[in-house]
Coordinates of C-alpha atoms in Angstrom, one line a residue:
X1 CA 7.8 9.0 -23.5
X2 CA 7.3 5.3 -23.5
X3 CA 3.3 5.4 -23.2
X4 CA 3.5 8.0 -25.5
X5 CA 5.2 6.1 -28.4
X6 CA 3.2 3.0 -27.4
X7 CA 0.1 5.1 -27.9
X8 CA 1.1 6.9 -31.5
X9 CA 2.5 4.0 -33.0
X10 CA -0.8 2.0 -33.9
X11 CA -2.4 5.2 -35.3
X12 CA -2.7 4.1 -38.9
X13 CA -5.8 4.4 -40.2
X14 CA -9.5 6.9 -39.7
X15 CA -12.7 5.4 -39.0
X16 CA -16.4 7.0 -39.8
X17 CA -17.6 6.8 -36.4
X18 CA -14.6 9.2 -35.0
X19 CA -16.8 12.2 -35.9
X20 CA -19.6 10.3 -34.0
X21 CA -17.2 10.1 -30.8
X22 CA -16.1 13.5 -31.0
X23 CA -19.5 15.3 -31.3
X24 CA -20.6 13.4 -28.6
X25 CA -18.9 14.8 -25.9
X26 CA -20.1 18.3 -26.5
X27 CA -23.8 18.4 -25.5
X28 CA -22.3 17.1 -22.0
X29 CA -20.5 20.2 -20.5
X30 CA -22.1 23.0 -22.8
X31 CA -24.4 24.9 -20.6
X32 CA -28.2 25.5 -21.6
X33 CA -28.8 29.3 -23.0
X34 CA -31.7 31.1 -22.2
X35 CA -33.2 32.9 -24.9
X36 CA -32.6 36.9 -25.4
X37 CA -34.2 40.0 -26.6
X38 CA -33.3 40.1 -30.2
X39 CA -31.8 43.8 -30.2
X40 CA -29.3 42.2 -27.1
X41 CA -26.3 41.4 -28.3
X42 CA -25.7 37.8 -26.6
X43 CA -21.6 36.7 -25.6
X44 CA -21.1 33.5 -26.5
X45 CA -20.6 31.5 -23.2
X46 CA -17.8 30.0 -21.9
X47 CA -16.7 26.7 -23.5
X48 CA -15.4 24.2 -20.8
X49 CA -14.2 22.3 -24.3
X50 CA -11.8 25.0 -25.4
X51 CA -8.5 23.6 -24.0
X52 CA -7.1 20.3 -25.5
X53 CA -5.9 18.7 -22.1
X54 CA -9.8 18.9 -20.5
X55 CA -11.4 17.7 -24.0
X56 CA -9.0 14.8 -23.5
X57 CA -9.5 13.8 -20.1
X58 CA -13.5 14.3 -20.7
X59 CA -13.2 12.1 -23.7
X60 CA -11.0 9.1 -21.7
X61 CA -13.9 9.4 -19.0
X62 CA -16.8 9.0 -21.7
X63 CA -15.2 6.4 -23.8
X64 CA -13.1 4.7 -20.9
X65 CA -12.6 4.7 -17.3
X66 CA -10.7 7.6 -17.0
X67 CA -6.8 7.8 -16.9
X68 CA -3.7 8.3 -14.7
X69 CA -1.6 11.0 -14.8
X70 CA 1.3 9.8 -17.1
X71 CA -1.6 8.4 -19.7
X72 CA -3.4 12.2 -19.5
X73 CA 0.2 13.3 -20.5
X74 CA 0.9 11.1 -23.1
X75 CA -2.7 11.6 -24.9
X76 CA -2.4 15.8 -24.8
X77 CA 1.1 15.0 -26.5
X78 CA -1.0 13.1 -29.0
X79 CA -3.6 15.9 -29.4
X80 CA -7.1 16.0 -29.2
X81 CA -7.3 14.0 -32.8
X82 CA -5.2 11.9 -32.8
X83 CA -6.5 10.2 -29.5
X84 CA -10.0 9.8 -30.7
X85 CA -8.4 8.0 -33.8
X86 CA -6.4 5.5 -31.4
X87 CA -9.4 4.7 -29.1
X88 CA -11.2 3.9 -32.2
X89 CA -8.4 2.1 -34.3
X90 CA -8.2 -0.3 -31.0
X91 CA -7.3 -3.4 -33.1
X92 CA -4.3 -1.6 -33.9
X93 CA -3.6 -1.4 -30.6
X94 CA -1.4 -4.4 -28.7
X95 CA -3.1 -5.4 -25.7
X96 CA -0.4 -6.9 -23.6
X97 CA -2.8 -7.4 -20.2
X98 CA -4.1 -10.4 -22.1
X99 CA -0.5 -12.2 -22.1
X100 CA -0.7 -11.1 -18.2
X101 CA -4.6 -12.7 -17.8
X102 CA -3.3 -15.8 -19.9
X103 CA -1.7 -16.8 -16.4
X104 CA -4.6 -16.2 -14.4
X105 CA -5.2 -18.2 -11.6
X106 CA -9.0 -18.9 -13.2
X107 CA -11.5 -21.4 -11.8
X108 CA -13.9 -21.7 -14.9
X109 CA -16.5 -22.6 -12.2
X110 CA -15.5 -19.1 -9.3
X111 CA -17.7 -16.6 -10.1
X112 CA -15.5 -14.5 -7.6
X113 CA -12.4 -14.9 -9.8
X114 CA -14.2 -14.0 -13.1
X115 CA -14.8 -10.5 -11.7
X116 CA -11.3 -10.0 -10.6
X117 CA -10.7 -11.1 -14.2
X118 CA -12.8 -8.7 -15.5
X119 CA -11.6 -5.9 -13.3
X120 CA -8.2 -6.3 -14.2
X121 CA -9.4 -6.2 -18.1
X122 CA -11.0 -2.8 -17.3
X123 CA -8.5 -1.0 -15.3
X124 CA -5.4 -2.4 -17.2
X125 CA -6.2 -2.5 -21.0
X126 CA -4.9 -0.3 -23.3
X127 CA -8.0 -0.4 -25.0
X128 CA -10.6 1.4 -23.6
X129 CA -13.1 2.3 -25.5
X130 CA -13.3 -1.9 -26.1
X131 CA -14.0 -2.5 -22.7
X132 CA -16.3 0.6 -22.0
X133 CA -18.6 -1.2 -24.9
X134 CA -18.2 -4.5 -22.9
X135 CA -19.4 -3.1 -20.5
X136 CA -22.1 -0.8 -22.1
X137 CA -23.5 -4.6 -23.9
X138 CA -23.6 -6.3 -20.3
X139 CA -25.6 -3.8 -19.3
X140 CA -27.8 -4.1 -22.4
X141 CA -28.2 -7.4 -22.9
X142 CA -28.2 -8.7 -19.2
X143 CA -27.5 -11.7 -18.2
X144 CA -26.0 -13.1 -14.4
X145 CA -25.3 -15.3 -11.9
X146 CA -28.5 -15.4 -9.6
X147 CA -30.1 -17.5 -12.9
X148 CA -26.9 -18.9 -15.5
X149 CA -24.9 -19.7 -12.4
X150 CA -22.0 -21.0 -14.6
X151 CA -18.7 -18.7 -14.6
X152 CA -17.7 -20.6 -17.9
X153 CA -20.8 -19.2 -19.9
X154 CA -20.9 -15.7 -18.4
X155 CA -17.0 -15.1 -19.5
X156 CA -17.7 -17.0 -23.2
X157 CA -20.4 -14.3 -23.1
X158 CA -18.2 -11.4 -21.9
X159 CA -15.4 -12.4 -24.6
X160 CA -18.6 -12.1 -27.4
X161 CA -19.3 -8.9 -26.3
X162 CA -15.6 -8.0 -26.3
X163 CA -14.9 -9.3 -29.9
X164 CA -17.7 -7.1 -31.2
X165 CA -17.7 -4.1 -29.5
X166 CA -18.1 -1.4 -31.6
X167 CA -19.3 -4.4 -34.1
X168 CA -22.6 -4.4 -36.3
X169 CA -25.8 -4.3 -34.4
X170 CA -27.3 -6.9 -36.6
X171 CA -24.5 -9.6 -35.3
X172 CA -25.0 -8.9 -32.3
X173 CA -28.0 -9.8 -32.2
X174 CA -28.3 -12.6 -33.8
X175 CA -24.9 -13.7 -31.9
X176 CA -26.5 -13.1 -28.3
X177 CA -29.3 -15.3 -29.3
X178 CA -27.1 -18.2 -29.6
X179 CA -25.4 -17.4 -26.7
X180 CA -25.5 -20.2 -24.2
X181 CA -25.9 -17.8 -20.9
X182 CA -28.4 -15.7 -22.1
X183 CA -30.8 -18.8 -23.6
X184 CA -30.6 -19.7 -19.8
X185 CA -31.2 -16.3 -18.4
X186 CA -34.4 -16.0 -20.8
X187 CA -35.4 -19.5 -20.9
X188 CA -34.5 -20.4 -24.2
X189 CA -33.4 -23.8 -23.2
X190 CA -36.5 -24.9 -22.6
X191 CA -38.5 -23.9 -25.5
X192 CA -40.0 -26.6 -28.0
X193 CA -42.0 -26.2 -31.1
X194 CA -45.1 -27.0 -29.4
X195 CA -44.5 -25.1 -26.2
X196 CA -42.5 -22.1 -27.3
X197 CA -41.1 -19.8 -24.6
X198 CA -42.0 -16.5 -25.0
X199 CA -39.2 -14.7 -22.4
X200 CA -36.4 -13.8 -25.1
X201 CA -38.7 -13.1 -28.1
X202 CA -40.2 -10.3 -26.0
X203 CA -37.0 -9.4 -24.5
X204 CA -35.5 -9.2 -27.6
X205 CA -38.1 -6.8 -29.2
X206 CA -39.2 -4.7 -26.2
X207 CA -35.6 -4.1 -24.8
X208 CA -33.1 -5.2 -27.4
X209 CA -34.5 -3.4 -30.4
X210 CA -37.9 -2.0 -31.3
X211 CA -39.2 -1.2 -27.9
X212 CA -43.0 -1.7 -26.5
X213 CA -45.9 -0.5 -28.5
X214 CA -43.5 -1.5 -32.2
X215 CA -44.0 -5.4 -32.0
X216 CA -47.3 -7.4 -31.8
X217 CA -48.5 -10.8 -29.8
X218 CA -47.6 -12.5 -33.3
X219 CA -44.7 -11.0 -33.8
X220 CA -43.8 -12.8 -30.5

């Protein structure tokens, strides 16, 4: 009953993009059909969907990590609705693993301790859907270790990426190409006027946005 009232109590407002989260879940378990004589009545086929609890834990494995037992329980007493309002609403939402991180043991410079860091963000939040975008933008817009080599700039980085989540496209962009980590990862650093580093410009419009074949040499 606790997780559950934790759980209803932020649910406050409806955004746009809940339709968006909903929907999107339904291509992924309904089956392909094949096509039928016209003058064959055709049963519409089963619909893995149909019950509230599976739609639930389907949706906390698409826009999470999944959930426990006592968390499944406490979203089906929610309802189907109601939890795709709270995983979108997630600034509504306290977040009380970041008073617990706040003591972390963290050496700025371990790059060891920031993925235990980050691992302990993942599995214990109570906003999910924020950290599965984290994670969906790291994979994105990649940067790491074997090239930054600086713990400091990949978790400034990580905490971007968390701070605009579900955030507008356009500021992301133009954030991540401030961002100290990735102007190492893509050379950025060393790019002058007269010598101009092509690495991130390409990057940026092959695999960031546009993708090859939309962007020409001057673009770059």
């Amino acid at each position: 009953m606790e997780t559950a009232t934790a759980i209803a109590g932020p649910l406050k407002k409806i955004l746009s993009r809940r339709s968006l989260l909903s929907a999107a879940m339904v291509p992924a378990l309904g089956g392909a059909r094949q096509a039928a004589p016209q003058d064959e009545p055709i049963d519409p086929p089963p619909n893995p969907l149909a019950d509230a609890a599976v739609r639930i834990a389907h949706l906390l494995r698409r826009a999470g990590f999944s959930a426990s037992k006592s968390e499944l329980d406490a979203y089906a007493a929610l309802g189907f609705e109601a939890t795709v309002d709270y995983l979108l609403n997630y600034d509504a939402v306290a977040d009380p693993i970041q008073d617990r991180l706040d003591t972390f043991d963290f050496d700025p410079d371990d790059r060891e301790a920031l993925r235990r860091w980050w691992m302990i963000r993942m599995v214990h939040s109570t906003r999910p859907l924020q950290e599965k975008m984290t994670l969906f933008w790291h994979g994105l817009l990649t940067s790491g270790f074997s090239k930054v080599n600086s713990a400091g700039l990949l978790r400034r980085q990580n905490e971007f990426f968390r701070a605009n989540a579900v955030g507008n496209f356009r500021d992301i962009m133009r954030g991540i190409s401030r961002d100290a980590a990735m102007l190492i990862w893509l050379d950025g650093r060393g790019s002058r006027k007269q010598h101009p580093n092509e690495n991130y410009a390409r990057e940026l419009m092959e695999l960031f946005t546009m993708g090859e074949g939309n962007y020409t040499e001057q673009d770059v």
